[in-house]
Each structure stands twice: as structure tokens, then as C-alpha cells.
Short mmCIF file of C-alpha atoms in Angstrom, two decimals:
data_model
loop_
_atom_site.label_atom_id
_atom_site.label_comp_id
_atom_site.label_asym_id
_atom_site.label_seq_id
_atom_site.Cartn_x
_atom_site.Cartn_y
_atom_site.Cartn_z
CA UNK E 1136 8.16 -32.96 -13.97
CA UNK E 1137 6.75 -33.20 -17.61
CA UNK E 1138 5.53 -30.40 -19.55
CA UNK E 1139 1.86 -31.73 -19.32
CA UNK E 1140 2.16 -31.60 -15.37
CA UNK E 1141 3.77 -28.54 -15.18
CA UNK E 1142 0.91 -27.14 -17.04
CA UNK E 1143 -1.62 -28.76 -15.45
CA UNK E 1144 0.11 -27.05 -12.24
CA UNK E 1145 -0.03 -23.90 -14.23
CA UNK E 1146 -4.05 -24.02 -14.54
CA UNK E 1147 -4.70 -25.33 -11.18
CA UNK E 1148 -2.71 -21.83 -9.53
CA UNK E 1149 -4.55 -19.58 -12.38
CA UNK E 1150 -7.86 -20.99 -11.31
CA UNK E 1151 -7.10 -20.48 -7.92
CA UNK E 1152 -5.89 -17.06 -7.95
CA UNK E 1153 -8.70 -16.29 -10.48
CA UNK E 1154 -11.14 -17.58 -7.55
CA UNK E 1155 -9.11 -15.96 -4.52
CA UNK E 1156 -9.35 -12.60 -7.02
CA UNK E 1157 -13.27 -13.09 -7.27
CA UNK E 1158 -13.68 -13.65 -3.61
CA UNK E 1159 -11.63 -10.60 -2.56
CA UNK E 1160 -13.48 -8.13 -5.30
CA UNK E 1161 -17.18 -9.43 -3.11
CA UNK E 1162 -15.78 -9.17 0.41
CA UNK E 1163 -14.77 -5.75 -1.34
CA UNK E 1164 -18.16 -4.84 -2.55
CA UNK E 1165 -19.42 -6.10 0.66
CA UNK E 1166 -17.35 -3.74 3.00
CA UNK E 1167 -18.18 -0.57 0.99
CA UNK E 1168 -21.90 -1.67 1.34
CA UNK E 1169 -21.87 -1.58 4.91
CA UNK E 1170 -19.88 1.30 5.26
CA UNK E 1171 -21.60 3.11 3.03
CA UNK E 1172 -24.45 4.86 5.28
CA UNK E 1173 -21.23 6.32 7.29
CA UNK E 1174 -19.65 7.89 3.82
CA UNK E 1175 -22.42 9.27 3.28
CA UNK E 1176 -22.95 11.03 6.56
CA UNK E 1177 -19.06 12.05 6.68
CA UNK E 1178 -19.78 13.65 2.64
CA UNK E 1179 -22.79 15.57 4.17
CA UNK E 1180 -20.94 17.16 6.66
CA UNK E 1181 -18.08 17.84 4.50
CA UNK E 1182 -20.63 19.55 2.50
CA UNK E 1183 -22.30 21.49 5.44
CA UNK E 1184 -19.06 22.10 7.09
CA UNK E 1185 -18.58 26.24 5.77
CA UNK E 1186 -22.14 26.77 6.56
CA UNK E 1187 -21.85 25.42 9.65
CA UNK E 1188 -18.43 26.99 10.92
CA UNK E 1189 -20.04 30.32 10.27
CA UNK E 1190 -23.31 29.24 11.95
CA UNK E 1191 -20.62 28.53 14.86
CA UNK E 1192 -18.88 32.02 14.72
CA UNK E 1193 -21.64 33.88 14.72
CA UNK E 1194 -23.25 32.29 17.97
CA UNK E 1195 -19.96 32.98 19.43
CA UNK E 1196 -19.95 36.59 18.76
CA UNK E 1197 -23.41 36.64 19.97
CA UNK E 1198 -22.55 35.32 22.94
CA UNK E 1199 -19.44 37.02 23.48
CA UNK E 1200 -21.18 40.11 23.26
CA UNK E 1201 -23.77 38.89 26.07
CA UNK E 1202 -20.65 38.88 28.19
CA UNK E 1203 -20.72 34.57 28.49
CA UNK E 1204 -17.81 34.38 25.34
CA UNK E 1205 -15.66 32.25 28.49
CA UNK E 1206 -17.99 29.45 28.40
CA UNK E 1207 -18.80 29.86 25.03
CA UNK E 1208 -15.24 29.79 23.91
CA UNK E 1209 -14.92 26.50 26.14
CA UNK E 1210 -17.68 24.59 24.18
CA UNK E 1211 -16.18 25.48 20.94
CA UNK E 1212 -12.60 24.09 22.03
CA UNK E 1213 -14.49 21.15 22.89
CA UNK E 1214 -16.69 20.90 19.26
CA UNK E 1215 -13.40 21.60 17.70
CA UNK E 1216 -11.77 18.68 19.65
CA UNK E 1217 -14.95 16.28 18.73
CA UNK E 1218 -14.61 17.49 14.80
CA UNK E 1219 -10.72 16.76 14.81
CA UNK E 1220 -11.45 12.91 16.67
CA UNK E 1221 -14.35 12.16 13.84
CA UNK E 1222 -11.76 13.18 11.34
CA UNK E 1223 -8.96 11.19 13.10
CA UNK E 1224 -11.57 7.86 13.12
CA UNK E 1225 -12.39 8.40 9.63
CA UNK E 1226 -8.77 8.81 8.04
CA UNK E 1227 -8.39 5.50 9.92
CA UNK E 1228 -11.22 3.84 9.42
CA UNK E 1229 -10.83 4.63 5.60
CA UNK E 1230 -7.06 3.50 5.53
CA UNK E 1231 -5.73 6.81 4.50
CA UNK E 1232 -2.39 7.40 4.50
CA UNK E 1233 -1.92 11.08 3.88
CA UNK E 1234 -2.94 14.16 6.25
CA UNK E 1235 -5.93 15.41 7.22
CA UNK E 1236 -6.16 17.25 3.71
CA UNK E 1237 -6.37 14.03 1.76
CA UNK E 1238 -9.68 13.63 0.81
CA UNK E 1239 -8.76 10.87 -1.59
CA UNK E 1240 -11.87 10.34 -4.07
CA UNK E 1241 -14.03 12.43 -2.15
#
């Protein structure tokens, strides 16, 4: 090959990885547009989750003290189970590596 075809080859695989780069960085901004009405229910209840947990605690010891703290206890395993399998789906669905504790940008 010639210099003048090898760099027409040159521009032909710049434009197309230019274009391929363009496509990816919409599909990109697509995807975080659809997803975004979920982020921003998981960062609300990231931001409610202290207030919450103590709004938890205390109906347990309320009920506890009514003598019912078996049942009680039993619905908070489960809520705790529920909590830990939204957390599981959304260091999935996010494609996080890392533990539970990486919160990543958030």
C-alpha cells in the first residue's frame, strides 16, 4: 500500500471510531435518562434512611412494650431483608463493583 491509501485508511477508521464514540456517548445519555426517576427515588431514601431507621426502632419498642415485640421483631427481619434486596438490585443494576458501602458519585 501507498502512503496516500494508507492514509486514506487512516481517516476512514478515525471517522468511524469518531461516529461509534458519538453513538455510544447518546445511548449513554439515553440510559441515564430513563433510569433517572429510579436514582432519584434510591437518593431519597438514602436521604430518609436515619430518620426512618429510628422511626422503625421506636415502633418496635412501642410494641415490644405492648407485649407483641415477637411479631414485631418478625416484620422488621423481613423490612431488613427487603432493604438489603433493593440494595443488592441497585449495586447491580448500577454496575458497581465494590460493597455495599460504595456509593460511587452519590
Amino acid at each position: 500500500m501507498r502512503r496516500d491509501e494508507l492514509a486514506a485508511r487512516k481517516a476512514e477508521l478515525e471517522a468511524r471510531i469518531a461516529a461509534h464514540r458519538r453513538r455510544m456517548m447518546q445511548d449513554a445519555r439515553e440510559w441515564r435518562e430513563a433510569v433517572r426517576p429510579v436514582d432519584n427515588a434510591w437518593h431519597t431514601l438514602v436521604r430518609w434512611k436515619v430518620p426512618l431507621a429510628l422511626a422503625g426502632g421506636a415502633l418496635l419498642w412501642r410494641l415490644g412494650r405492648r407485649g407483641t415485640a415477637q411479631a414485631a421483631l418478625k416484620w422488621w427481619g423481613r423490612g431488613l431483608g427487603v432493604v438489603e434486596g433493593v440494595r443488592l438490585a441497585h449495586k447491580l443494576l448500577s454496575g458497581k463493583s465494590g460493597g455495599w458501602r460504595d456509593r460511587g458519585t452519590a
